[in-house]
Amino acid sequence: DIVMTQTPLSSPVTLGQPASISCRSSQSLVHSDGNAYLSWLQQRPGQPPRLLIYKISNRFSGVPDRFSGSGAGTDFTLKISRVEAEDVGVYSCMQATQFPHTFGQGTKLEIK
Amino acid sequence: QVQLVESGGGVVQPGRSLRLSCAASGFIFRNYGMHWVRQAPGKGLEWVAVVSNDGNSKFYGDAVKGRFTISRDNSKNTLYLQMNSLRTEDSAVYHCAKDGGGAVAGGVDVWGQGTTVTVSS
């Protein structure tokens, strides 16, 4: 199984400042079709997860442009350009290149 | 609007069975793969299973393989998860989720609120 490792596990950020979360996979996420099926999800307190980014860098419909994804192979990053109060929650990466799909442990974003 | 509503959770003794359901609406259910994802209290997300749009392909997480069965009824727009030989470590909120498919392949783009399963004697 592919192991997904996120860092940091907790990220205190000042409002208006940037935030960055890293996700590393134990093997390449490049599928035989050439795509890398790495997505990022946000889970606000008391809410189900919400898709933010798919295929490394594609913002899902309705996601603010302050969220961006990048990376390749085994190393991926989610960046928030300017953190807002509504961004508080847990962020998880997920790989869907190989079965079983697997998630990172989650990174808790909180406001300083 | 696009909606997924889970039901069937509850308290069950170890070794017993439970069947979860997920009613889908607002999209063409038969066109999309569907997932179950769970979250134990205070823990991260754990992928449980997926079924293809036609129900013919199914894949499972290691922790549930051989005990859980995912299925769907496209005539009823409903997804199921049959859980047998339940263990205390299966206690979690179980979310039904829609695969993005097509251009959003690999993304799970719609999530239900979840139904809580507690396995305890």
PDB file of C-alpha atoms in Angstrom:
ATOM      1  CA  ASP A   1       0.000   0.000   0.000  1.00  0.00           C
ATOM      2  CA  ILE A   2       1.102   3.576  -0.631  1.00  0.00           C
ATOM      3  CA  VAL A   3       1.822   5.440   2.602  1.00  0.00           C
ATOM      4  CA  MET A   4       1.057   9.159   2.631  1.00  0.00           C
ATOM      5  CA  THR A   5       3.023  11.285   5.113  1.00  0.00           C
ATOM      6  CA  GLN A   6       2.033  14.868   5.869  1.00  0.00           C
ATOM      7  CA  THR A   7       4.077  17.575   7.554  1.00  0.00           C
ATOM      8  CA  PRO A   8       3.518  19.423   9.742  1.00  0.00           C
ATOM      9  CA  LEU A   9       0.713  17.757  11.703  1.00  0.00           C
ATOM     10  CA  SER A  10      -0.182  21.092  13.247  1.00  0.00           C
ATOM     11  CA  SER A  11       0.254  24.554  11.774  1.00  0.00           C
ATOM     12  CA  PRO A  12      -0.494  27.722  13.742  1.00  0.00           C
ATOM     13  CA  VAL A  13      -0.779  30.611  11.304  1.00  0.00           C
ATOM     14  CA  THR A  14      -1.420  34.337  11.616  1.00  0.00           C
ATOM     15  CA  LEU A  15      -4.441  35.659   9.721  1.00  0.00           C
ATOM     16  CA  GLY A  16      -3.388  37.076   6.373  1.00  0.00           C
ATOM     17  CA  GLN A  17      -0.144  35.111   6.319  1.00  0.00           C
ATOM     18  CA  PRO A  18       0.639  32.174   4.013  1.00  0.00           C
ATOM     19  CA  ALA A  19       0.503  28.521   5.013  1.00  0.00           C
ATOM     20  CA  SER A  20       2.050  25.462   3.430  1.00  0.00           C
ATOM     21  CA  ILE A  21       1.435  21.758   3.979  1.00  0.00           C
ATOM     22  CA  SER A  22       3.607  18.995   2.584  1.00  0.00           C
ATOM     23  CA  CYS A  23       2.537  15.496   1.570  1.00  0.00           C
ATOM     24  CA  ARG A  24       4.981  12.769   0.613  1.00  0.00           C
ATOM     25  CA  SER A  25       4.049   9.386  -0.864  1.00  0.00           C
ATOM     26  CA  SER A  26       6.028   6.177  -0.347  1.00  0.00           C
ATOM     27  CA  GLN A  27       6.072   5.598  -4.107  1.00  0.00           C
ATOM     28  CA  SER A  28       5.425   7.585  -7.239  1.00  0.00           C
ATOM     29  CA  LEU A  29       1.819   8.596  -7.781  1.00  0.00           C
ATOM     30  CA  VAL A  30       2.158   8.700 -11.553  1.00  0.00           C
ATOM     31  CA  HIS A  31      -0.477   6.372 -12.981  1.00  0.00           C
ATOM     32  CA  SER A  32       0.042   4.338 -16.151  1.00  0.00           C
ATOM     33  CA  ASP A  33      -2.218   6.873 -17.881  1.00  0.00           C
ATOM     34  CA  GLY A  34       0.284   9.634 -17.095  1.00  0.00           C
ATOM     35  CA  ASN A  35      -1.798  11.394 -14.436  1.00  0.00           C
ATOM     36  CA  ALA A  36      -0.958  11.666 -10.741  1.00  0.00           C
ATOM     37  CA  TYR A  37      -4.091  11.243  -8.676  1.00  0.00           C
ATOM     38  CA  LEU A  38      -3.221  13.329  -5.669  1.00  0.00           C
ATOM     39  CA  SER A  39      -5.947  15.422  -4.111  1.00  0.00           C
ATOM     40  CA  TRP A  40      -6.323  17.716  -1.112  1.00  0.00           C
ATOM     41  CA  LEU A  41      -9.366  17.913   1.134  1.00  0.00           C
ATOM     42  CA  GLN A  42     -10.395  20.342   3.840  1.00  0.00           C
ATOM     43  CA  GLN A  43     -12.468  19.348   6.842  1.00  0.00           C
ATOM     44  CA  ARG A  44     -13.861  22.181   8.917  1.00  0.00           C
ATOM     45  CA  PRO A  45     -14.933  21.372  12.494  1.00  0.00           C
ATOM     46  CA  GLY A  46     -18.156  19.375  12.521  1.00  0.00           C
ATOM     47  CA  GLN A  47     -18.310  19.152   8.733  1.00  0.00           C
ATOM     48  CA  PRO A  48     -17.637  16.387   6.199  1.00  0.00           C
ATOM     49  CA  PRO A  49     -14.527  16.679   4.044  1.00  0.00           C
ATOM     50  CA  ARG A  50     -14.568  19.024   1.061  1.00  0.00           C
ATOM     51  CA  LEU A  51     -12.512  18.566  -2.114  1.00  0.00           C
ATOM     52  CA  LEU A  52     -10.121  21.474  -2.710  1.00  0.00           C
ATOM     53  CA  ILE A  53      -7.564  20.248  -5.260  1.00  0.00           C
ATOM     54  CA  TYR A  54      -7.450  17.225  -7.574  1.00  0.00           C
ATOM     55  CA  LYS A  55      -4.715  15.850  -9.843  1.00  0.00           C
ATOM     56  CA  ILE A  56      -2.054  17.769  -7.906  1.00  0.00           C
ATOM     57  CA  SER A  57      -2.938  21.303  -8.948  1.00  0.00           C
ATOM     58  CA  ASN A  58      -6.510  21.576 -10.238  1.00  0.00           C
ATOM     59  CA  ARG A  59      -8.758  23.699  -8.048  1.00  0.00           C
ATOM     60  CA  PHE A  60     -12.224  22.210  -7.647  1.00  0.00           C
ATOM     61  CA  SER A  61     -15.289  24.275  -8.474  1.00  0.00           C
ATOM     62  CA  GLY A  62     -15.937  27.055  -5.973  1.00  0.00           C
ATOM     63  CA  VAL A  63     -12.567  26.805  -4.224  1.00  0.00           C
ATOM     64  CA  PRO A  64     -10.972  30.234  -3.651  1.00  0.00           C
ATOM     65  CA  ASP A  65      -7.860  30.964  -5.672  1.00  0.00           C
ATOM     66  CA  ARG A  66      -5.819  31.498  -2.504  1.00  0.00           C
ATOM     67  CA  PHE A  67      -5.566  27.679  -2.436  1.00  0.00           C
ATOM     68  CA  SER A  68      -3.016  26.114  -4.770  1.00  0.00           C
ATOM     69  CA  GLY A  69      -1.442  22.713  -5.194  1.00  0.00           C
ATOM     70  CA  SER A  70       1.890  21.718  -6.672  1.00  0.00           C
ATOM     71  CA  GLY A  71       4.378  18.890  -6.825  1.00  0.00           C
ATOM     72  CA  ALA A  72       5.273  15.806  -8.788  1.00  0.00           C
ATOM     73  CA  GLY A  73       6.260  12.178  -8.317  1.00  0.00           C
ATOM     74  CA  THR A  74       6.279  11.681  -4.556  1.00  0.00           C
ATOM     75  CA  ASP A  75       6.335  15.223  -3.150  1.00  0.00           C
ATOM     76  CA  PHE A  76       3.326  17.509  -3.080  1.00  0.00           C
ATOM     77  CA  THR A  77       2.385  20.797  -1.439  1.00  0.00           C
ATOM     78  CA  LEU A  78      -0.805  22.650  -0.615  1.00  0.00           C
ATOM     79  CA  LYS A  79      -0.393  26.395  -0.201  1.00  0.00           C
ATOM     80  CA  ILE A  80      -2.777  29.002   1.119  1.00  0.00           C
ATOM     81  CA  SER A  81      -1.594  32.429   0.020  1.00  0.00           C
ATOM     82  CA  ARG A  82      -3.340  34.399   2.779  1.00  0.00           C
ATOM     83  CA  VAL A  83      -5.040  32.479   5.566  1.00  0.00           C
ATOM     84  CA  GLU A  84      -8.567  33.528   6.493  1.00  0.00           C
ATOM     85  CA  ALA A  85     -10.530  32.594   9.615  1.00  0.00           C
ATOM     86  CA  GLU A  86     -12.750  30.209   7.626  1.00  0.00           C
ATOM     87  CA  ASP A  87      -9.679  28.145   6.644  1.00  0.00           C
ATOM     88  CA  VAL A  88      -9.397  26.654  10.142  1.00  0.00           C
ATOM     89  CA  GLY A  89      -9.700  22.880   9.999  1.00  0.00           C
ATOM     90  CA  VAL A  90      -7.868  19.713   9.057  1.00  0.00           C
ATOM     91  CA  TYR A  91      -6.270  19.300   5.637  1.00  0.00           C
ATOM     92  CA  SER A  92      -5.635  15.844   4.211  1.00  0.00           C
ATOM     93  CA  CYS A  93      -3.953  14.596   1.083  1.00  0.00           C
ATOM     94  CA  MET A  94      -5.271  11.500  -0.644  1.00  0.00           C
ATOM     95  CA  GLN A  95      -3.842   9.288  -3.364  1.00  0.00           C
ATOM     96  CA  ALA A  96      -6.157   7.580  -5.828  1.00  0.00           C
ATOM     97  CA  THR A  97      -3.471   6.272  -8.177  1.00  0.00           C
ATOM     98  CA  GLN A  98      -3.458   2.803  -6.686  1.00  0.00           C
ATOM     99  CA  PHE A  99      -5.866   0.633  -4.699  1.00  0.00           C
ATOM    100  CA  PRO A 100      -6.315   0.805  -1.814  1.00  0.00           C
ATOM    101  CA  HIS A 101      -6.604   4.572  -1.875  1.00  0.00           C
ATOM    102  CA  THR A 102      -4.873   6.125   1.132  1.00  0.00           C
ATOM    103  CA  PHE A 103      -4.918   9.380   3.075  1.00  0.00           C
ATOM    104  CA  GLY A 104      -2.281  11.339   4.895  1.00  0.00           C
ATOM    105  CA  GLN A 105      -2.675  11.705   8.670  1.00  0.00           C
ATOM    106  CA  GLY A 106      -4.141  15.180   8.364  1.00  0.00           C
ATOM    107  CA  THR A 107      -2.721  18.610   9.245  1.00  0.00           C
ATOM    108  CA  LYS A 108      -4.579  20.813  11.692  1.00  0.00           C
ATOM    109  CA  LEU A 109      -4.535  24.466  10.646  1.00  0.00           C
ATOM    110  CA  GLU A 110      -5.238  26.876  13.451  1.00  0.00           C
ATOM    111  CA  ILE A 111      -5.013  30.607  13.950  1.00  0.00           C
ATOM    112  CA  LYS A 112      -2.311  31.976  16.259  1.00  0.00           C
TER     113      LYS A 112
ATOM    114  CA  GLN B   1     -28.730  20.039  -5.324  1.00  0.00           C
ATOM    115  CA  VAL B   2     -26.256  17.169  -5.173  1.00  0.00           C
ATOM    116  CA  GLN B   3     -26.798  15.294  -1.932  1.00  0.00           C
ATOM    117  CA  LEU B   4     -25.723  12.101  -0.188  1.00  0.00           C
ATOM    118  CA  VAL B   5     -27.562  10.964   2.931  1.00  0.00           C
ATOM    119  CA  GLU B   6     -26.274   8.018   4.955  1.00  0.00           C
ATOM    120  CA  SER B   7     -28.319   5.879   7.318  1.00  0.00           C
ATOM    121  CA  GLY B   8     -28.102   2.606   9.196  1.00  0.00           C
ATOM    122  CA  GLY B   9     -25.492   3.422  11.810  1.00  0.00           C
ATOM    123  CA  GLY B  10     -25.904   2.478  15.445  1.00  0.00           C
ATOM    124  CA  VAL B  11     -24.488   0.537  18.374  1.00  0.00           C
ATOM    125  CA  VAL B  12     -23.652  -3.104  17.707  1.00  0.00           C
ATOM    126  CA  GLN B  13     -21.787  -5.817  19.592  1.00  0.00           C
ATOM    127  CA  PRO B  14     -18.447  -7.146  18.365  1.00  0.00           C
ATOM    128  CA  GLY B  15     -18.876  -9.948  15.865  1.00  0.00           C
ATOM    129  CA  ARG B  16     -22.289  -8.779  14.708  1.00  0.00           C
ATOM    130  CA  SER B  17     -23.323  -7.247  11.384  1.00  0.00           C
ATOM    131  CA  LEU B  18     -24.693  -3.927  10.193  1.00  0.00           C
ATOM    132  CA  ARG B  19     -25.727  -2.548   6.799  1.00  0.00           C
ATOM    133  CA  LEU B  20     -25.266   1.090   5.916  1.00  0.00           C
ATOM    134  CA  SER B  21     -27.178   2.830   3.144  1.00  0.00           C
ATOM    135  CA  CYS B  22     -26.546   6.040   1.248  1.00  0.00           C
ATOM    136  CA  ALA B  23     -29.294   7.746  -0.728  1.00  0.00           C
ATOM    137  CA  ALA B  24     -28.021   9.873  -3.601  1.00  0.00           C
ATOM    138  CA  SER B  25     -29.814  12.708  -5.351  1.00  0.00           C
ATOM    139  CA  GLY B  26     -29.118  15.651  -7.641  1.00  0.00           C
ATOM    140  CA  PHE B  27     -26.819  13.813 -10.069  1.00  0.00           C
ATOM    141  CA  ILE B  28     -26.934  10.813 -12.424  1.00  0.00           C
ATOM    142  CA  PHE B  29     -25.987   8.170  -9.868  1.00  0.00           C
ATOM    143  CA  ARG B  30     -25.357   5.377 -12.397  1.00  0.00           C
ATOM    144  CA  ASN B  31     -22.590   7.411 -14.060  1.00  0.00           C
ATOM    145  CA  TYR B  32     -20.225   7.617 -11.075  1.00  0.00           C
ATOM    146  CA  GLY B  33     -18.113   5.404  -8.885  1.00  0.00           C
ATOM    147  CA  MET B  34     -18.932   5.634  -5.191  1.00  0.00           C
ATOM    148  CA  HIS B  35     -16.785   5.373  -2.070  1.00  0.00           C
ATOM    149  CA  TRP B  36     -17.117   4.712   1.634  1.00  0.00           C
ATOM    150  CA  VAL B  37     -14.628   6.554   3.848  1.00  0.00           C
ATOM    151  CA  ARG B  38     -14.561   6.383   7.640  1.00  0.00           C
ATOM    152  CA  GLN B  39     -13.187   8.500  10.443  1.00  0.00           C
ATOM    153  CA  ALA B  40     -12.661   7.129  13.941  1.00  0.00           C
ATOM    154  CA  PRO B  41     -13.050   9.598  16.826  1.00  0.00           C
ATOM    155  CA  GLY B  42     -10.106  11.988  16.881  1.00  0.00           C
ATOM    156  CA  LYS B  43      -8.427  10.220  13.961  1.00  0.00           C
ATOM    157  CA  GLY B  44      -7.798  10.906  10.296  1.00  0.00           C
ATOM    158  CA  LEU B  45      -9.726   9.775   7.262  1.00  0.00           C
ATOM    159  CA  GLU B  46      -9.524   6.108   6.268  1.00  0.00           C
ATOM    160  CA  TRP B  47     -10.609   4.899   2.841  1.00  0.00           C
ATOM    161  CA  VAL B  48     -12.870   1.846   3.121  1.00  0.00           C
ATOM    162  CA  ALA B  49     -14.083   0.805  -0.324  1.00  0.00           C
ATOM    163  CA  VAL B  50     -15.121   1.872  -3.814  1.00  0.00           C
ATOM    164  CA  VAL B  51     -17.554   0.465  -6.370  1.00  0.00           C
ATOM    165  CA  SER B  52     -17.573   1.298 -10.061  1.00  0.00           C
ATOM    166  CA  ASN B  53     -20.535   3.021 -11.672  1.00  0.00           C
ATOM    167  CA  ASP B  54     -21.966  -0.279 -12.947  1.00  0.00           C
ATOM    168  CA  GLY B  55     -21.249  -2.188  -9.737  1.00  0.00           C
ATOM    169  CA  ASN B  56     -18.939  -4.672 -11.412  1.00  0.00           C
ATOM    170  CA  SER B  57     -15.623  -3.539  -9.919  1.00  0.00           C
ATOM    171  CA  LYS B  58     -15.024  -3.273  -6.197  1.00  0.00           C
ATOM    172  CA  PHE B  59     -11.924  -2.558  -4.149  1.00  0.00           C
ATOM    173  CA  TYR B  60     -11.401  -2.562  -0.398  1.00  0.00           C
ATOM    174  CA  GLY B  61      -9.045  -1.235   2.224  1.00  0.00           C
ATOM    175  CA  ASP B  62      -6.865  -3.800   3.966  1.00  0.00           C
ATOM    176  CA  ALA B  63      -8.606  -3.344   7.323  1.00  0.00           C
ATOM    177  CA  VAL B  64     -12.020  -4.388   5.978  1.00  0.00           C
ATOM    178  CA  LYS B  65     -11.205  -6.805   3.169  1.00  0.00           C
ATOM    179  CA  GLY B  66     -13.117 -10.060   3.566  1.00  0.00           C
ATOM    180  CA  ARG B  67     -15.516  -8.602   6.153  1.00  0.00           C
ATOM    181  CA  PHE B  68     -17.190  -5.656   4.386  1.00  0.00           C
ATOM    182  CA  THR B  69     -19.032  -5.660   1.048  1.00  0.00           C
ATOM    183  CA  ILE B  70     -19.833  -2.563  -0.977  1.00  0.00           C
ATOM    184  CA  SER B  71     -22.732  -2.651  -3.426  1.00  0.00           C
ATOM    185  CA  ARG B  72     -25.146  -0.360  -5.193  1.00  0.00           C
ATOM    186  CA  ASP B  73     -28.639  -0.357  -6.659  1.00  0.00           C
ATOM    187  CA  ASN B  74     -28.714   2.085  -9.560  1.00  0.00           C
ATOM    188  CA  SER B  75     -32.492   1.721  -9.887  1.00  0.00           C
ATOM    189  CA  LYS B  76     -32.813   3.126  -6.356  1.00  0.00           C
ATOM    190  CA  ASN B  77     -29.884   5.594  -6.459  1.00  0.00           C
ATOM    191  CA  THR B  78     -28.552   3.910  -3.331  1.00  0.00           C
ATOM    192  CA  LEU B  79     -25.136   2.768  -2.154  1.00  0.00           C
ATOM    193  CA  TYR B  80     -24.677   0.111   0.518  1.00  0.00           C
ATOM    194  CA  LEU B  81     -22.017  -1.161   2.863  1.00  0.00           C
ATOM    195  CA  GLN B  82     -22.576  -4.566   4.435  1.00  0.00           C
ATOM    196  CA  MET B  83     -20.351  -4.870   7.488  1.00  0.00           C
ATOM    197  CA  ASN B  84     -19.849  -8.331   9.006  1.00  0.00           C
ATOM    198  CA  SER B  85     -17.702  -9.592  11.886  1.00  0.00           C
ATOM    199  CA  LEU B  86     -17.510  -6.099  13.305  1.00  0.00           C
ATOM    200  CA  ARG B  87     -14.655  -5.170  15.625  1.00  0.00           C
ATOM    201  CA  THR B  88     -14.282  -2.379  18.152  1.00  0.00           C
ATOM    202  CA  GLU B  89     -11.763  -0.727  15.813  1.00  0.00           C
ATOM    203  CA  ASP B  90     -14.497  -0.366  13.171  1.00  0.00           C
ATOM    204  CA  SER B  91     -16.171   2.287  15.345  1.00  0.00           C
ATOM    205  CA  ALA B  92     -16.227   5.470  13.258  1.00  0.00           C
ATOM    206  CA  VAL B  93     -18.297   7.930  11.316  1.00  0.00           C
ATOM    207  CA  TYR B  94     -18.872   6.391   7.895  1.00  0.00           C
ATOM    208  CA  HIS B  95     -19.115   8.798   4.969  1.00  0.00           C
ATOM    209  CA  CYS B  96     -20.544   7.967   1.596  1.00  0.00           C
ATOM    210  CA  ALA B  97     -18.771   9.913  -1.164  1.00  0.00           C
ATOM    211  CA  LYS B  98     -19.017  10.379  -4.918  1.00  0.00           C
ATOM    212  CA  ASP B  99     -16.069   9.910  -7.225  1.00  0.00           C
ATOM    213  CA  GLY B 100     -15.417  12.950  -9.384  1.00  0.00           C
ATOM    214  CA  GLY B 101     -14.986  10.858 -12.508  1.00  0.00           C
ATOM    215  CA  GLY B 102     -14.008  12.170 -15.930  1.00  0.00           C
ATOM    216  CA  ALA B 103     -12.091  15.419 -15.670  1.00  0.00           C
ATOM    217  CA  VAL B 104     -12.179  15.245 -11.850  1.00  0.00           C
ATOM    218  CA  ALA B 105     -10.950  11.639 -11.795  1.00  0.00           C
ATOM    219  CA  GLY B 106      -9.165  10.771  -8.593  1.00  0.00           C
ATOM    220  CA  GLY B 107     -11.050  13.438  -6.679  1.00  0.00           C
ATOM    221  CA  VAL B 108     -13.862  12.574  -4.292  1.00  0.00           C
ATOM    222  CA  ASP B 109     -16.052  15.593  -4.883  1.00  0.00           C
ATOM    223  CA  VAL B 110     -19.271  15.108  -2.903  1.00  0.00           C
ATOM    224  CA  TRP B 111     -19.498  13.851   0.672  1.00  0.00           C
ATOM    225  CA  GLY B 112     -22.350  12.904   2.945  1.00  0.00           C
ATOM    226  CA  GLN B 113     -22.537  14.043   6.558  1.00  0.00           C
ATOM    227  CA  GLY B 114     -21.889  10.504   7.727  1.00  0.00           C
ATOM    228  CA  THR B 115     -23.512   7.920   9.954  1.00  0.00           C
ATOM    229  CA  THR B 116     -21.968   6.784  13.253  1.00  0.00           C
ATOM    230  CA  VAL B 117     -21.139   3.155  13.935  1.00  0.00           C
ATOM    231  CA  THR B 118     -20.183   2.132  17.465  1.00  0.00           C
ATOM    232  CA  VAL B 119     -18.996  -1.409  18.089  1.00  0.00           C
ATOM    233  CA  SER B 120     -19.103  -2.177  21.783  1.00  0.00           C
ATOM    234  CA  SER B 121     -20.112  -4.946  24.125  1.00  0.00           C
TER     235      SER B 121
END
